[in-house]
């Protein structure tokens, strides 16, 4: 009899759940709107309903054929106590999610911070598979991260660690919502790239990039400067070069602290592949403290993309064995 697990990606906008087999493949998935604000018990009921739906559609008996359910969600998530201590999007504090879900479901439930769960997904089934020391970096609206040390998710003594986006690369630099100035994500996130692209365009009203976005600043995104660079535009090339240096600066910091075997880069801008990673690698090659060493950190693109969170959450039971 095949045994399955369920991974849940509990976000502020959507709740996504996937039925995952023993080979870490998503066999089926369902989702619904999170519909915040709403009380905790309603969100718990929605998660339970999605899990039941997955079992039913696959003709599985929840009690005997679903080994565990893992939930990844933003905020300070304590995997040991099963409590979501703080989640700004949801407005909940000290939410005993595991005990609530275990009352609704006939199997063990595990929770983890969503970025950590996604990193774990890349470790068990994606670009960092087999690398016991790995870091997953997501360049998105901000910069998310997950750190794997000796096969275990590392998030500090209080489960609030791995906030790699909020490490400062420019002292006294751009203000960040976290209260600091000069955080890495204010320079090297996809959003920062789009903002820097627009700022450069505003200085050059005749630049080719204005034609890419039909004159509409709202259409500038993380791809705009890369497209201009491919077309041989000097301004686009300059914006990309600055971005590459910002990305490389933060990555070199991570490498010098952790020397992970693999760093995998996710988020939409990672689709640029070697156009982004090759110049980033070139800067890291000049700055990595261990650059003369025989064994060097590999910087690669993430493999599981949007599925990483569900696959990682579905595999969380193995973190607790
Ligand atoms: Zn910050």
Short mmCIF file of C-alpha atoms and ligand atoms in Angstrom, two decimals:
data_model
loop_
_atom_site.label_atom_id
_atom_site.label_comp_id
_atom_site.label_asym_id
_atom_site.label_seq_id
_atom_site.Cartn_x
_atom_site.Cartn_y
_atom_site.Cartn_z
CA UNK A 1 0.00 0.00 0.00
CA UNK A 2 1.39 3.37 -0.99
CA UNK A 3 1.74 5.95 1.73
CA UNK A 4 1.28 9.64 1.01
CA UNK A 5 1.78 12.90 2.84
CA UNK A 6 0.08 16.26 2.37
CA UNK A 7 1.89 19.58 2.16
CA UNK A 8 0.03 22.82 2.83
CA UNK A 9 1.20 26.28 1.78
CA UNK A 10 -0.78 28.59 4.07
CA UNK A 11 -0.36 32.08 2.68
CA UNK A 12 -2.09 35.38 3.32
CA UNK A 13 -3.93 35.20 -0.04
CA UNK A 14 -4.31 31.49 -0.83
CA UNK A 15 -4.23 28.17 0.97
CA UNK A 16 -2.70 25.54 -1.31
CA UNK A 17 -2.51 21.86 -0.48
CA UNK A 18 -0.81 19.05 -2.38
CA UNK A 19 -0.94 15.27 -2.10
CA UNK A 20 2.69 14.11 -2.26
CA UNK A 21 3.94 10.58 -2.90
CA UNK A 22 7.02 8.86 -1.47
CA UNK A 23 9.12 10.11 -4.40
CA UNK A 24 8.26 13.72 -3.41
CA UNK A 25 6.02 14.24 -6.45
CA UNK A 26 2.84 16.29 -6.15
CA UNK A 27 0.14 13.88 -7.32
CA UNK A 28 -2.79 16.26 -6.95
CA UNK A 29 -3.37 19.74 -5.56
CA UNK A 30 -6.26 21.92 -4.43
CA UNK A 31 -6.53 25.47 -3.16
CA UNK A 32 -8.88 28.09 -1.80
CA UNK A 33 -8.75 31.77 -0.83
CA UNK A 34 -7.51 32.54 2.68
CA UNK A 35 -10.10 35.35 2.95
CA UNK A 36 -8.46 37.29 5.76
CA UNK A 37 -9.34 38.69 8.19
CA UNK A 38 -11.14 35.74 9.80
CA UNK A 39 -10.90 33.79 13.04
CA UNK A 40 -8.36 30.97 13.50
CA UNK A 41 -10.92 28.15 13.64
CA UNK A 42 -12.24 29.01 10.18
CA UNK A 43 -8.76 28.81 8.65
CA UNK A 44 -8.20 25.49 10.45
CA UNK A 45 -11.48 24.15 9.01
CA UNK A 46 -10.46 25.25 5.49
CA UNK A 47 -7.13 23.41 5.77
CA UNK A 48 -8.87 20.26 7.02
CA UNK A 49 -11.41 20.47 4.17
CA UNK A 50 -8.61 20.74 1.55
CA UNK A 51 -6.88 17.69 3.06
CA UNK A 52 -10.10 15.65 3.02
CA UNK A 53 -10.73 16.72 -0.56
CA UNK A 54 -7.27 15.48 -1.62
CA UNK A 55 -7.75 12.12 0.12
CA UNK A 56 -11.23 11.67 -1.34
CA UNK A 57 -10.18 12.51 -4.90
CA UNK A 58 -7.37 9.97 -4.73
CA UNK A 59 -9.59 7.36 -3.07
CA UNK A 60 -7.33 7.26 -0.02
CA UNK A 61 -8.24 6.53 3.58
CA UNK A 62 -7.01 9.52 5.55
CA UNK A 63 -6.33 7.57 8.76
CA UNK A 64 -4.22 4.80 7.22
CA UNK A 65 -2.86 6.12 3.92
CA UNK A 66 -1.94 9.71 4.78
CA UNK A 67 1.08 9.54 7.03
CA UNK A 68 1.28 13.20 8.00
CA UNK A 69 0.29 16.73 7.07
CA UNK A 70 2.89 19.51 7.00
CA UNK A 71 2.00 23.18 6.95
CA UNK A 72 4.29 26.02 5.89
CA UNK A 73 3.20 29.53 6.83
CA UNK A 74 4.86 32.95 7.19
CA UNK A 75 5.99 34.39 10.50
CA UNK A 76 7.59 33.02 13.64
CA UNK A 77 6.64 29.37 13.54
CA UNK A 78 7.85 27.06 16.31
CA UNK A 79 8.06 23.53 14.89
CA UNK A 80 8.85 22.05 18.31
CA UNK A 81 5.86 23.41 20.22
CA UNK A 82 3.56 23.44 17.17
CA UNK A 83 2.66 27.06 17.79
CA UNK A 84 2.63 29.91 15.27
CA UNK A 85 3.96 32.52 17.66
CA UNK A 86 3.41 35.54 15.48
CA UNK A 87 2.10 36.07 11.99
CA UNK A 88 1.69 39.67 10.84
CA UNK A 89 -0.50 38.85 7.79
CA UNK A 90 -2.99 36.84 9.79
CA UNK A 91 -2.90 39.00 12.92
CA UNK A 92 -2.73 35.90 15.13
CA UNK A 93 -0.51 35.48 18.16
CA UNK A 94 0.42 32.16 19.80
CA UNK A 95 -1.77 30.16 17.46
CA UNK A 96 -1.63 26.46 18.51
CA UNK A 97 -1.96 25.28 14.92
CA UNK A 98 -0.66 21.72 15.38
CA UNK A 99 -2.96 20.79 18.28
CA UNK A 100 -5.94 22.41 16.50
CA UNK A 101 -5.27 20.51 13.26
CA UNK A 102 -4.63 17.20 15.03
CA UNK A 103 -8.15 17.48 16.48
CA UNK A 104 -9.53 17.82 12.94
CA UNK A 105 -7.31 15.29 11.13
CA UNK A 106 -6.55 11.63 11.91
CA UNK A 107 -2.78 11.99 11.39
CA UNK A 108 0.30 13.79 12.73
CA UNK A 109 0.65 17.46 11.80
CA UNK A 110 3.91 19.45 11.51
CA UNK A 111 4.46 23.15 10.95
CA UNK A 112 7.34 25.28 9.74
CA UNK A 113 8.01 28.80 8.50
CA UNK A 114 7.13 28.86 4.78
CA UNK A 115 10.57 29.95 3.54
CA UNK A 116 12.20 27.22 5.64
CA UNK A 117 9.73 24.67 4.25
CA UNK A 118 10.57 25.74 0.69
CA UNK A 119 14.30 25.42 1.40
CA UNK A 120 13.67 21.97 2.84
CA UNK A 121 11.79 21.07 -0.36
CA UNK A 122 14.82 22.00 -2.45
CA UNK A 123 16.97 19.93 -0.06
CA UNK A 124 14.87 16.74 -0.15
CA UNK A 125 13.81 16.84 -3.81
CA UNK A 126 15.19 19.85 -5.70
CA UNK A 127 18.36 21.70 -6.59
CA UNK A 128 20.00 21.13 -3.19
CA UNK A 129 19.18 17.42 -3.04
CA UNK A 130 21.80 15.55 -1.06
CA UNK A 131 23.66 18.71 0.02
CA UNK A 132 23.57 18.54 3.83
CA UNK A 133 24.71 22.15 4.03
CA UNK A 134 22.50 24.24 1.75
CA UNK A 135 20.87 27.64 1.59
CA UNK A 136 17.81 28.55 -0.48
CA UNK A 137 17.46 32.21 -1.43
CA UNK A 138 14.29 33.60 -3.00
CA UNK A 139 14.58 36.94 -4.79
CA UNK A 140 11.01 38.20 -4.80
CA UNK A 141 9.17 41.16 -3.27
CA UNK A 142 11.76 40.79 -0.52
CA UNK A 143 14.49 38.21 -0.06
CA UNK A 144 13.44 35.01 1.65
CA UNK A 145 15.79 32.36 2.87
CA UNK A 146 16.09 28.95 4.39
CA UNK A 147 19.22 27.41 5.86
CA UNK A 148 19.89 23.68 6.07
CA UNK A 149 22.68 22.59 8.40
CA UNK A 150 23.60 18.90 8.52
CA UNK A 151 20.22 18.06 6.96
CA UNK A 152 18.24 20.05 9.51
CA UNK A 153 16.39 23.32 9.08
CA UNK A 154 18.27 25.98 11.06
CA UNK A 155 16.24 28.89 12.42
CA UNK A 156 17.95 29.83 15.65
CA UNK A 157 16.93 29.23 19.26
CA UNK A 158 13.62 31.06 18.82
CA UNK A 159 12.65 29.87 15.31
CA UNK A 160 12.99 33.42 13.96
CA UNK A 161 16.31 33.01 12.17
CA UNK A 162 17.30 32.79 8.50
CA UNK A 163 15.96 36.29 7.79
CA UNK A 164 18.80 36.75 5.34
CA UNK A 165 17.05 39.60 3.51
CA UNK A 166 17.43 41.78 6.60
CA UNK A 167 21.19 41.72 6.80
CA UNK A 168 22.71 45.11 6.00
CA UNK A 169 24.93 45.54 2.94
CA UNK A 170 24.92 49.38 2.91
CA UNK A 171 25.23 50.95 6.36
CA UNK A 172 22.83 53.89 6.62
CA UNK A 173 21.36 52.92 3.25
CA UNK A 174 17.78 52.60 2.02
CA UNK A 175 15.18 52.40 4.82
CA UNK A 176 13.58 48.97 5.25
CA UNK A 177 10.20 48.04 6.75
CA UNK A 178 12.07 46.04 9.41
CA UNK A 179 13.38 49.30 10.92
CA UNK A 180 16.97 49.03 9.71
CA UNK A 181 18.62 50.80 6.81
CA UNK A 182 20.50 49.23 3.93
CA UNK A 183 19.06 45.71 4.14
CA UNK A 184 20.10 43.30 1.37
CA UNK A 185 16.51 42.98 0.14
CA UNK A 186 16.30 46.75 -0.48
CA UNK A 187 18.96 46.25 -3.19
CA UNK A 188 18.87 42.66 -4.43
CA UNK A 189 15.21 41.64 -4.42
CA UNK A 190 13.23 41.50 -7.68
CA UNK A 191 11.24 44.49 -6.44
CA UNK A 192 14.43 46.48 -5.81
CA UNK A 193 15.63 45.66 -9.32
CA UNK A 194 12.34 46.92 -10.80
CA UNK A 195 12.55 50.10 -8.69
CA UNK A 196 16.18 50.73 -9.67
CA UNK A 197 15.27 50.12 -13.32
CA UNK A 198 12.49 52.70 -13.16
CA UNK A 199 14.73 55.21 -11.36
CA UNK A 200 17.32 54.87 -14.15
CA UNK A 201 14.61 55.24 -16.80
CA UNK A 202 13.30 58.42 -15.16
CA UNK A 203 16.78 59.93 -15.70
CA UNK A 204 16.74 58.90 -19.38
CA UNK A 205 13.32 59.63 -20.85
CA UNK A 206 14.45 58.55 -24.36
CA UNK A 207 15.73 55.12 -23.25
CA UNK A 208 14.60 52.00 -25.14
CA UNK A 209 13.10 50.52 -21.95
CA UNK A 210 10.22 53.03 -22.13
CA UNK A 211 9.14 51.33 -25.37
CA UNK A 212 9.16 47.91 -23.64
CA UNK A 213 6.61 49.15 -21.10
CA UNK A 214 4.60 51.30 -23.56
CA UNK A 215 5.51 54.38 -21.52
CA UNK A 216 3.81 52.98 -18.42
CA UNK A 217 6.01 53.02 -15.26
CA UNK A 218 3.70 50.44 -13.64
CA UNK A 219 4.80 47.87 -16.26
CA UNK A 220 8.48 48.05 -15.32
CA UNK A 221 9.50 44.76 -13.72
CA UNK A 222 12.58 42.68 -12.90
CA UNK A 223 12.88 41.57 -16.53
CA UNK A 224 12.91 45.05 -18.11
CA UNK A 225 16.62 45.80 -17.56
CA UNK A 226 17.64 42.26 -18.54
CA UNK A 227 15.73 42.65 -21.84
CA UNK A 228 17.47 45.97 -22.47
CA UNK A 229 20.85 44.42 -21.73
CA UNK A 230 20.12 41.64 -24.24
CA UNK A 231 19.31 44.33 -26.81
CA UNK A 232 22.72 45.95 -26.15
CA UNK A 233 21.39 48.96 -24.22
CA UNK A 234 24.03 50.58 -22.00
CA UNK A 235 21.63 51.82 -19.31
CA UNK A 236 19.93 48.44 -18.92
CA UNK A 237 23.35 46.78 -18.76
CA UNK A 238 24.43 49.18 -16.00
CA UNK A 239 21.29 48.50 -13.95
CA UNK A 240 21.81 44.73 -14.27
CA UNK A 241 25.49 45.06 -13.33
CA UNK A 242 24.61 46.96 -10.16
CA UNK A 243 21.98 44.33 -9.31
CA UNK A 244 24.50 41.53 -9.88
CA UNK A 245 26.93 43.19 -7.44
CA UNK A 246 24.22 43.57 -4.80
CA UNK A 247 23.15 39.92 -5.17
CA UNK A 248 26.77 38.75 -5.07
CA UNK A 249 27.56 40.85 -1.98
CA UNK A 250 24.83 39.18 0.09
CA UNK A 251 25.62 35.73 -1.26
CA UNK A 252 29.32 36.13 -0.40
CA UNK A 253 28.31 37.11 3.15
CA UNK A 254 26.29 33.88 3.40
CA UNK A 255 29.12 31.82 1.90
CA UNK A 256 31.72 33.29 4.27
CA UNK A 257 29.57 32.46 7.30
CA UNK A 258 28.18 29.06 6.31
CA UNK A 259 30.23 27.71 3.37
CA UNK A 260 27.21 25.73 2.18
CA UNK A 261 27.70 23.10 -0.49
CA UNK A 262 24.89 24.62 -2.56
CA UNK A 263 23.03 27.91 -2.66
CA UNK A 264 19.92 27.69 -4.81
CA UNK A 265 18.34 30.88 -6.09
CA UNK A 266 14.59 31.07 -6.66
CA UNK A 267 12.01 33.72 -7.47
CA UNK A 268 10.95 35.00 -10.90
CA UNK A 269 14.25 36.75 -11.65
CA UNK A 270 16.11 33.42 -11.26
CA UNK A 271 14.54 32.41 -14.59
CA UNK A 272 17.29 34.54 -16.15
CA UNK A 273 19.49 31.52 -15.37
CA UNK A 274 23.15 31.96 -16.32
CA UNK A 275 22.51 35.52 -17.52
CA UNK A 276 22.21 36.30 -13.81
CA UNK A 277 24.23 33.52 -12.19
CA UNK A 278 27.39 33.66 -14.34
CA UNK A 279 28.23 37.30 -13.52
CA UNK A 280 27.18 36.74 -9.87
CA UNK A 281 29.57 33.78 -9.74
CA UNK A 282 32.35 35.94 -11.22
CA UNK A 283 32.00 38.48 -8.38
CA UNK A 284 31.77 35.74 -5.74
CA UNK A 285 34.92 34.17 -7.23
CA UNK A 286 36.79 37.37 -6.43
CA UNK A 287 35.40 37.78 -2.93
CA UNK A 288 34.67 34.36 -1.36
CA UNK A 289 37.16 33.94 1.49
CA UNK A 290 37.60 30.27 0.49
CA UNK A 291 38.03 31.08 -3.24
CA UNK A 292 41.42 29.35 -3.41
CA UNK A 293 40.00 26.20 -1.87
CA UNK A 294 39.42 22.89 -3.64
CA UNK A 295 35.76 22.75 -2.69
CA UNK A 296 33.60 25.77 -3.49
CA UNK A 297 29.95 26.58 -2.93
CA UNK A 298 27.84 25.93 -6.05
CA UNK A 299 25.34 28.66 -6.92
CA UNK A 300 22.45 27.21 -8.93
CA UNK A 301 18.84 28.04 -9.77
CA UNK A 302 16.11 26.51 -7.60
CA UNK A 303 14.38 23.58 -9.25
CA UNK A 304 10.97 23.17 -7.66
CA UNK A 305 9.82 26.77 -8.15
CA UNK A 306 6.35 27.28 -6.67
CA UNK A 307 6.09 23.62 -5.64
CA UNK A 308 9.00 23.83 -3.16
CA UNK A 309 6.80 24.98 -0.27
CA UNK A 310 4.29 22.15 -0.63
CA UNK A 311 6.92 19.45 -1.20
CA UNK A 312 9.01 20.70 1.74
CA UNK A 313 5.98 20.92 4.04
CA UNK A 314 4.90 17.43 3.02
CA UNK A 315 8.33 16.13 4.03
CA UNK A 316 8.48 17.84 7.43
CA UNK A 317 7.88 14.60 9.36
CA UNK A 318 11.44 13.54 8.50
CA UNK A 319 12.73 16.61 10.40
CA UNK A 320 11.16 15.29 13.59
CA UNK A 321 12.41 11.69 13.49
ZN1 LIG B 1 15.20 44.95 6.70
#
